[in-house]
JSON list of C-alpha atoms and ligand atoms in Angstrom, two decimals:
[
{"chain": "A", "resi": 148, "resn": "MET", "atom": "CA", "xyz": [16.37, 21.09, -3.07]},
{"chain": "A", "resi": 149, "resn": "ASN", "atom": "CA", "xyz": [12.94, 21.86, -2.51]},
{"chain": "A", "resi": 150, "resn": "LEU", "atom": "CA", "xyz": [10.48, 19.38, -1.04]},
{"chain": "A", "resi": 151, "resn": "ASP", "atom": "CA", "xyz": [9.20, 18.59, -4.00]},
{"chain": "A", "resi": 152, "resn": "ASP", "atom": "CA", "xyz": [12.49, 17.58, -5.36]},
{"chain": "A", "resi": 153, "resn": "VAL", "atom": "CA", "xyz": [13.15, 15.29, -2.18]},
{"chain": "A", "resi": 154, "resn": "TYR", "atom": "CA", "xyz": [9.89, 13.71, -2.74]},
{"chain": "A", "resi": 155, "resn": "GLN", "atom": "CA", "xyz": [10.44, 13.02, -6.43]},
{"chain": "A", "resi": 156, "resn": "GLU", "atom": "CA", "xyz": [14.19, 11.43, -5.49]},
{"chain": "A", "resi": 157, "resn": "LEU", "atom": "CA", "xyz": [12.00, 9.24, -2.82]},
{"chain": "A", "resi": 158, "resn": "ILE", "atom": "CA", "xyz": [9.40, 8.27, -5.34]},
{"chain": "A", "resi": 159, "resn": "LEU", "atom": "CA", "xyz": [12.42, 7.32, -8.19]},
{"chain": "A", "resi": 160, "resn": "ASP", "atom": "CA", "xyz": [14.35, 5.50, -5.51]},
{"chain": "A", "resi": 161, "resn": "HIS", "atom": "CA", "xyz": [11.35, 3.23, -4.41]},
{"chain": "A", "resi": 162, "resn": "TYR", "atom": "CA", "xyz": [10.55, 2.40, -8.22]},
{"chain": "A", "resi": 163, "resn": "LYS", "atom": "CA", "xyz": [14.20, 1.72, -8.93]},
{"chain": "A", "resi": 164, "resn": "SER", "atom": "CA", "xyz": [14.97, -0.30, -5.79]},
{"chain": "A", "resi": 165, "resn": "PRO", "atom": "CA", "xyz": [11.67, -1.45, -4.79]},
{"chain": "A", "resi": 166, "resn": "ARG", "atom": "CA", "xyz": [11.23, -2.45, -0.86]},
{"chain": "A", "resi": 167, "resn": "CYS", "atom": "CA", "xyz": [9.57, -5.60, -0.16]},
{"chain": "A", "resi": 168, "resn": "ARG", "atom": "CA", "xyz": [9.24, -6.91, -3.70]},
{"chain": "A", "resi": 169, "resn": "GLY", "atom": "CA", "xyz": [8.48, -10.62, -4.47]},
{"chain": "A", "resi": 170, "resn": "VAL", "atom": "CA", "xyz": [5.86, -13.55, -3.77]},
{"chain": "A", "resi": 171, "resn": "LEU", "atom": "CA", "xyz": [5.91, -14.86, -0.57]},
{"chain": "A", "resi": 172, "resn": "LEU", "atom": "CA", "xyz": [5.50, -18.61, 0.00]},
{"chain": "A", "resi": 173, "resn": "ASN", "atom": "CA", "xyz": [2.24, -20.26, 1.40]},
{"chain": "A", "resi": 174, "resn": "PRO", "atom": "CA", "xyz": [0.83, -16.49, 1.98]},
{"chain": "A", "resi": 175, "resn": "ASP", "atom": "CA", "xyz": [-2.36, -16.44, 4.07]},
{"chain": "A", "resi": 176, "resn": "LYS", "atom": "CA", "xyz": [-3.84, -13.77, 1.38]},
{"chain": "A", "resi": 177, "resn": "LYS", "atom": "CA", "xyz": [-2.87, -13.30, -2.56]},
{"chain": "A", "resi": 178, "resn": "ILE", "atom": "CA", "xyz": [-4.40, -10.33, -3.84]},
{"chain": "A", "resi": 179, "resn": "ASP", "atom": "CA", "xyz": [-4.08, -9.40, -7.65]},
{"chain": "A", "resi": 180, "resn": "LEU", "atom": "CA", "xyz": [-5.44, -6.08, -9.23]},
{"chain": "A", "resi": 181, "resn": "THR", "atom": "CA", "xyz": [-4.93, -4.31, -12.40]},
{"chain": "A", "resi": 182, "resn": "ASN", "atom": "CA", "xyz": [-5.40, -0.66, -13.34]},
{"chain": "A", "resi": 183, "resn": "PRO", "atom": "CA", "xyz": [-6.22, -1.08, -17.07]},
{"chain": "A", "resi": 184, "resn": "LEU", "atom": "CA", "xyz": [-6.43, 2.58, -17.36]},
{"chain": "A", "resi": 185, "resn": "CYS", "atom": "CA", "xyz": [-2.79, 2.96, -17.08]},
{"chain": "A", "resi": 186, "resn": "GLY", "atom": "CA", "xyz": [-1.67, -0.91, -17.25]},
{"chain": "A", "resi": 187, "resn": "ASP", "atom": "CA", "xyz": [-0.39, -1.42, -13.76]},
{"chain": "A", "resi": 188, "resn": "GLN", "atom": "CA", "xyz": [-0.60, -4.33, -12.41]},
{"chain": "A", "resi": 189, "resn": "ILE", "atom": "CA", "xyz": [0.28, -5.50, -8.69]},
{"chain": "A", "resi": 190, "resn": "SER", "atom": "CA", "xyz": [0.08, -8.86, -6.92]},
{"chain": "A", "resi": 191, "resn": "LEU", "atom": "CA", "xyz": [0.17, -8.67, -3.01]},
{"chain": "A", "resi": 192, "resn": "THR", "atom": "CA", "xyz": [0.94, -11.68, -0.77]},
{"chain": "A", "resi": 193, "resn": "LEU", "atom": "CA", "xyz": [0.49, -11.19, 3.02]},
{"chain": "A", "resi": 194, "resn": "LYS", "atom": "CA", "xyz": [1.09, -13.62, 6.16]},
{"chain": "A", "resi": 195, "resn": "PHE", "atom": "CA", "xyz": [-0.21, -12.87, 9.44]},
{"chain": "A", "resi": 196, "resn": "SER", "atom": "CA", "xyz": [0.90, -13.46, 12.64]},
{"chain": "A", "resi": 197, "resn": "GLY", "atom": "CA", "xyz": [-2.41, -13.32, 14.93]},
{"chain": "A", "resi": 198, "resn": "ASP", "atom": "CA", "xyz": [-3.54, -9.31, 14.10]},
{"chain": "A", "resi": 199, "resn": "THR", "atom": "CA", "xyz": [-0.15, -8.48, 12.70]},
{"chain": "A", "resi": 200, "resn": "ILE", "atom": "CA", "xyz": [0.81, -8.49, 9.09]},
{"chain": "A", "resi": 201, "resn": "ALA", "atom": "CA", "xyz": [4.05, -10.48, 9.72]},
{"chain": "A", "resi": 202, "resn": "GLU", "atom": "CA", "xyz": [5.04, -10.31, 5.92]},
{"chain": "A", "resi": 203, "resn": "ILE", "atom": "CA", "xyz": [4.33, -8.47, 2.95]},
{"chain": "A", "resi": 204, "resn": "ALA", "atom": "CA", "xyz": [5.29, -8.56, -0.19]},
{"chain": "A", "resi": 205, "resn": "PHE", "atom": "CA", "xyz": [4.50, -7.11, -4.00]},
{"chain": "A", "resi": 206, "resn": "ASP", "atom": "CA", "xyz": [5.15, -8.10, -7.79]},
{"chain": "A", "resi": 207, "resn": "GLY", "atom": "CA", "xyz": [3.97, -6.38, -10.50]},
{"chain": "A", "resi": 208, "resn": "HIS", "atom": "CA", "xyz": [4.84, -3.91, -13.33]},
{"chain": "A", "resi": 209, "resn": "GLY", "atom": "CA", "xyz": [3.45, -0.59, -14.27]},
{"chain": "A", "resi": 210, "resn": "CYS", "atom": "CA", "xyz": [4.05, 3.19, -13.81]},
{"chain": "A", "resi": 211, "resn": "SER", "atom": "CA", "xyz": [6.60, 4.43, -11.42]},
{"chain": "A", "resi": 212, "resn": "ILE", "atom": "CA", "xyz": [3.91, 6.14, -9.38]},
{"chain": "A", "resi": 213, "resn": "SER", "atom": "CA", "xyz": [1.81, 2.43, -8.99]},
{"chain": "A", "resi": 214, "resn": "GLN", "atom": "CA", "xyz": [5.21, 0.42, -8.50]},
{"chain": "A", "resi": 215, "resn": "ALA", "atom": "CA", "xyz": [6.59, 3.26, -6.02]},
{"chain": "A", "resi": 216, "resn": "THR", "atom": "CA", "xyz": [3.51, 3.24, -3.89]},
{"chain": "A", "resi": 217, "resn": "ALA", "atom": "CA", "xyz": [3.27, -0.35, -3.67]},
{"chain": "A", "resi": 218, "resn": "SER", "atom": "CA", "xyz": [7.01, -0.37, -2.27]},
{"chain": "A", "resi": 219, "resn": "ILE", "atom": "CA", "xyz": [6.13, 2.40, 0.24]},
{"chain": "A", "resi": 220, "resn": "MET", "atom": "CA", "xyz": [3.07, 0.89, 1.36]},
{"chain": "A", "resi": 221, "resn": "ALA", "atom": "CA", "xyz": [4.64, -2.17, 2.00]},
{"chain": "A", "resi": 222, "resn": "GLU", "atom": "CA", "xyz": [7.40, -1.36, 4.08]},
{"chain": "A", "resi": 223, "resn": "LEU", "atom": "CA", "xyz": [5.08, 0.95, 5.89]},
{"chain": "A", "resi": 224, "resn": "LEU", "atom": "CA", "xyz": [2.77, -1.55, 6.66]},
{"chain": "A", "resi": 225, "resn": "ARG", "atom": "CA", "xyz": [5.22, -4.43, 7.33]},
{"chain": "A", "resi": 226, "resn": "GLY", "atom": "CA", "xyz": [4.83, -5.51, 11.34]},
{"chain": "A", "resi": 227, "resn": "ARG", "atom": "CA", "xyz": [1.61, -3.34, 11.73]},
{"chain": "A", "resi": 228, "resn": "THR", "atom": "CA", "xyz": [-1.68, -4.60, 13.40]},
{"chain": "A", "resi": 229, "resn": "LYS", "atom": "CA", "xyz": [-4.50, -4.84, 10.83]},
{"chain": "A", "resi": 230, "resn": "ASP", "atom": "CA", "xyz": [-6.48, -2.04, 12.49]},
{"chain": "A", "resi": 231, "resn": "GLU", "atom": "CA", "xyz": [-3.05, 0.08, 12.26]},
{"chain": "A", "resi": 232, "resn": "ALA", "atom": "CA", "xyz": [-2.80, -0.70, 8.58]},
{"chain": "A", "resi": 233, "resn": "ARG", "atom": "CA", "xyz": [-6.92, 0.13, 7.89]},
{"chain": "A", "resi": 234, "resn": "ARG", "atom": "CA", "xyz": [-6.23, 3.03, 9.65]},
{"chain": "A", "resi": 235, "resn": "LEU", "atom": "CA", "xyz": [-3.29, 4.31, 7.42]},
{"chain": "A", "resi": 236, "resn": "SER", "atom": "CA", "xyz": [-4.87, 2.78, 4.26]},
{"chain": "A", "resi": 237, "resn": "GLY", "atom": "CA", "xyz": [-8.08, 5.51, 5.34]},
{"chain": "A", "resi": 238, "resn": "LEU", "atom": "CA", "xyz": [-5.30, 8.13, 5.89]},
{"chain": "A", "resi": 239, "resn": "PHE", "atom": "CA", "xyz": [-3.55, 7.87, 2.40]},
{"chain": "A", "resi": 240, "resn": "ARG", "atom": "CA", "xyz": [-7.04, 7.99, 0.60]},
{"chain": "A", "resi": 241, "resn": "GLY", "atom": "CA", "xyz": [-7.85, 11.05, 2.50]},
{"chain": "A", "resi": 242, "resn": "MET", "atom": "CA", "xyz": [-4.66, 12.78, 1.41]},
{"chain": "A", "resi": 243, "resn": "ILE", "atom": "CA", "xyz": [-5.21, 11.81, -2.25]},
{"chain": "A", "resi": 244, "resn": "LYS", "atom": "CA", "xyz": [-8.56, 12.77, -2.13]},
{"chain": "A", "resi": 245, "resn": "SER", "atom": "CA", "xyz": [-7.66, 16.34, -0.72]},
{"chain": "A", "resi": 246, "resn": "GLN", "atom": "CA", "xyz": [-9.81, 15.54, 2.44]},
{"chain": "A", "resi": 247, "resn": "VAL", "atom": "CA", "xyz": [-7.19, 15.16, 5.15]},
{"chain": "A", "resi": 248, "resn": "GLU", "atom": "CA", "xyz": [-4.22, 17.59, 4.87]},
{"chain": "A", "resi": 249, "resn": "GLY", "atom": "CA", "xyz": [-1.34, 18.96, 7.31]},
{"chain": "A", "resi": 250, "resn": "ASP", "atom": "CA", "xyz": [-0.02, 17.39, 10.47]},
{"chain": "A", "resi": 251, "resn": "GLN", "atom": "CA", "xyz": [-2.83, 14.36, 10.50]},
{"chain": "A", "resi": 252, "resn": "LEU", "atom": "CA", "xyz": [-0.72, 12.93, 7.60]},
{"chain": "A", "resi": 253, "resn": "ASN", "atom": "CA", "xyz": [2.40, 12.65, 9.48]},
{"chain": "A", "resi": 254, "resn": "ASP", "atom": "CA", "xyz": [1.95, 8.96, 10.18]},
{"chain": "A", "resi": 255, "resn": "LEU", "atom": "CA", "xyz": [2.23, 8.08, 6.44]},
{"chain": "A", "resi": 256, "resn": "GLY", "atom": "CA", "xyz": [6.03, 8.29, 6.75]},
{"chain": "A", "resi": 257, "resn": "ASP", "atom": "CA", "xyz": [7.41, 8.30, 3.33]},
{"chain": "A", "resi": 258, "resn": "ALA", "atom": "CA", "xyz": [4.21, 7.65, 1.78]},
{"chain": "A", "resi": 259, "resn": "LEU", "atom": "CA", "xyz": [3.77, 11.51, 2.29]},
{"chain": "A", "resi": 260, "resn": "ALA", "atom": "CA", "xyz": [5.83, 11.77, -0.99]},
{"chain": "A", "resi": 261, "resn": "LEU", "atom": "CA", "xyz": [3.20, 10.96, -2.87]},
{"chain": "A", "resi": 262, "resn": "GLU", "atom": "CA", "xyz": [0.72, 13.78, -1.89]},
{"chain": "A", "resi": 263, "resn": "GLY", "atom": "CA", "xyz": [1.28, 15.50, -5.09]},
{"chain": "A", "resi": 264, "resn": "VAL", "atom": "CA", "xyz": [-0.30, 12.84, -6.96]},
{"chain": "A", "resi": 265, "resn": "LYS", "atom": "CA", "xyz": [-3.54, 14.27, -5.82]},
{"chain": "A", "resi": 266, "resn": "ARG", "atom": "CA", "xyz": [-3.21, 17.46, -8.21]},
{"chain": "A", "resi": 267, "resn": "HIS", "atom": "CA", "xyz": [-2.84, 14.71, -11.24]},
{"chain": "A", "resi": 268, "resn": "SER", "atom": "CA", "xyz": [-6.38, 12.91, -11.35]},
{"chain": "A", "resi": 269, "resn": "ALA", "atom": "CA", "xyz": [-5.17, 10.65, -14.23]},
{"chain": "A", "resi": 270, "resn": "ARG", "atom": "CA", "xyz": [-2.51, 9.19, -11.73]},
{"chain": "A", "resi": 271, "resn": "ILE", "atom": "CA", "xyz": [-4.70, 8.67, -8.70]},
{"chain": "A", "resi": 272, "resn": "LYS", "atom": "CA", "xyz": [-5.77, 5.04, -9.56]},
{"chain": "A", "resi": 273, "resn": "CYS", "atom": "CA", "xyz": [-1.78, 4.25, -9.91]},
{"chain": "A", "resi": 274, "resn": "ALA", "atom": "CA", "xyz": [-1.41, 5.44, -6.13]},
{"chain": "A", "resi": 275, "resn": "LEU", "atom": "CA", "xyz": [-4.41, 3.55, -5.15]},
{"chain": "A", "resi": 276, "resn": "LEU", "atom": "CA", "xyz": [-3.83, 0.21, -6.40]},
{"chain": "A", "resi": 277, "resn": "ALA", "atom": "CA", "xyz": [-1.66, -0.90, -4.11]},
{"chain": "A", "resi": 278, "resn": "TRP", "atom": "CA", "xyz": [-3.74, 0.13, -1.29]},
{"chain": "A", "resi": 279, "resn": "ASP", "atom": "CA", "xyz": [-6.73, -1.53, -3.04]},
{"chain": "A", "resi": 280, "resn": "CYS", "atom": "CA", "xyz": [-4.88, -4.75, -2.51]},
{"chain": "A", "resi": 281, "resn": "ILE", "atom": "CA", "xyz": [-4.11, -4.40, 1.06]},
{"chain": "A", "resi": 282, "resn": "ASP", "atom": "CA", "xyz": [-7.80, -3.22, 1.71]},
{"chain": "A", "resi": 283, "resn": "ARG", "atom": "CA", "xyz": [-9.11, -6.33, -0.06]},
{"chain": "A", "resi": 284, "resn": "GLY", "atom": "CA", "xyz": [-6.83, -8.40, 1.77]},
{"chain": "A", "resi": 285, "resn": "LEU", "atom": "CA", "xyz": [-7.77, -6.99, 5.40]},
{"chain": "A", "resi": 286, "resn": "GLU", "atom": "CA", "xyz": [-11.32, -7.37, 4.53]},
{"chain": "A", "resi": 287, "resn": "GLU", "atom": "CA", "xyz": [-10.94, -11.34, 3.51]},
{"chain": "A", "resi": 288, "resn": "ALA", "atom": "CA", "xyz": [-8.78, -11.66, 6.43]},
{"chain": "A", "resi": 289, "resn": "GLY", "atom": "CA", "xyz": [-10.75, -10.44, 8.76]},
{"chain": "A", "resi": 290, "resn": "THR", "atom": "CA", "xyz": [-13.59, -13.05, 7.72]},
{"chain": "A", "resi": 291, "resn": "SER", "atom": "CA", "xyz": [-11.43, -15.67, 7.57]},
{"chain": "A", "resi": 292, "resn": "VAL", "atom": "CA", "xyz": [-9.59, -15.47, 10.94]},
{"chain": "A", "resi": 293, "resn": "SER", "atom": "CA", "xyz": [-12.74, -15.36, 12.89]},
{"chain": "A", "resi": 294, "resn": "LEU", "atom": "CA", "xyz": [-13.65, -17.99, 10.83]},
{"chain": "A", "resi": 295, "resn": "ARG", "atom": "CA", "xyz": [-10.72, -20.13, 11.66]},
{"chain": "A", "resi": 296, "resn": "ASP", "atom": "CA", "xyz": [-11.07, -19.06, 15.51]},
{"chain": "A", "resi": 297, "resn": "GLU", "atom": "CA", "xyz": [-14.54, -20.65, 15.50]},
{"chain": "A", "resi": 298, "resn": "MET", "atom": "CA", "xyz": [-13.33, -23.79, 13.95]},
{"chain": "A", "resi": 299, "resn": "PRO", "atom": "CA", "xyz": [-12.63, -26.96, 16.18]},
{"chain": "A", "resi": 300, "resn": "LYS", "atom": "CA", "xyz": [-8.93, -27.62, 16.81]},
{"chain": "B", "resi": 458, "resn": "ZN", "atom": "ZN1", "xyz": [0.15, 4.05, -13.32]}
]
């Protein structure tokens, strides 16, 4: 088995047995995005505890790349701080856009399995959909948390 086969297995495994699948009750953030090019849809729900992503879940449908990426991403980001999640998202984008390579990508863990997507431009939007959701959620959370902090108790 070469590395590509291992990665293929990993992607299929996440697609068939998704981690963190579902919708959180009373989430702090809920982000719904679609990729009309492929028909992918992802709904991401997030709960924060201070600066940490305490809970994360995704729901949706679409191609194996979009759904497997959401599963891998959710598992990778659960329990991380918002800053770490932003950094990992930037790293993933760097990988998919062929801007970052090699050992620098090790922090991506299972998400490294998606590196091959960069050679298939039609699938790049599929792989970025879940990350677009988390970026949107973090962006909105950044604002609302600081506003909440400033509000009188
Ligand atoms: Zn797709």
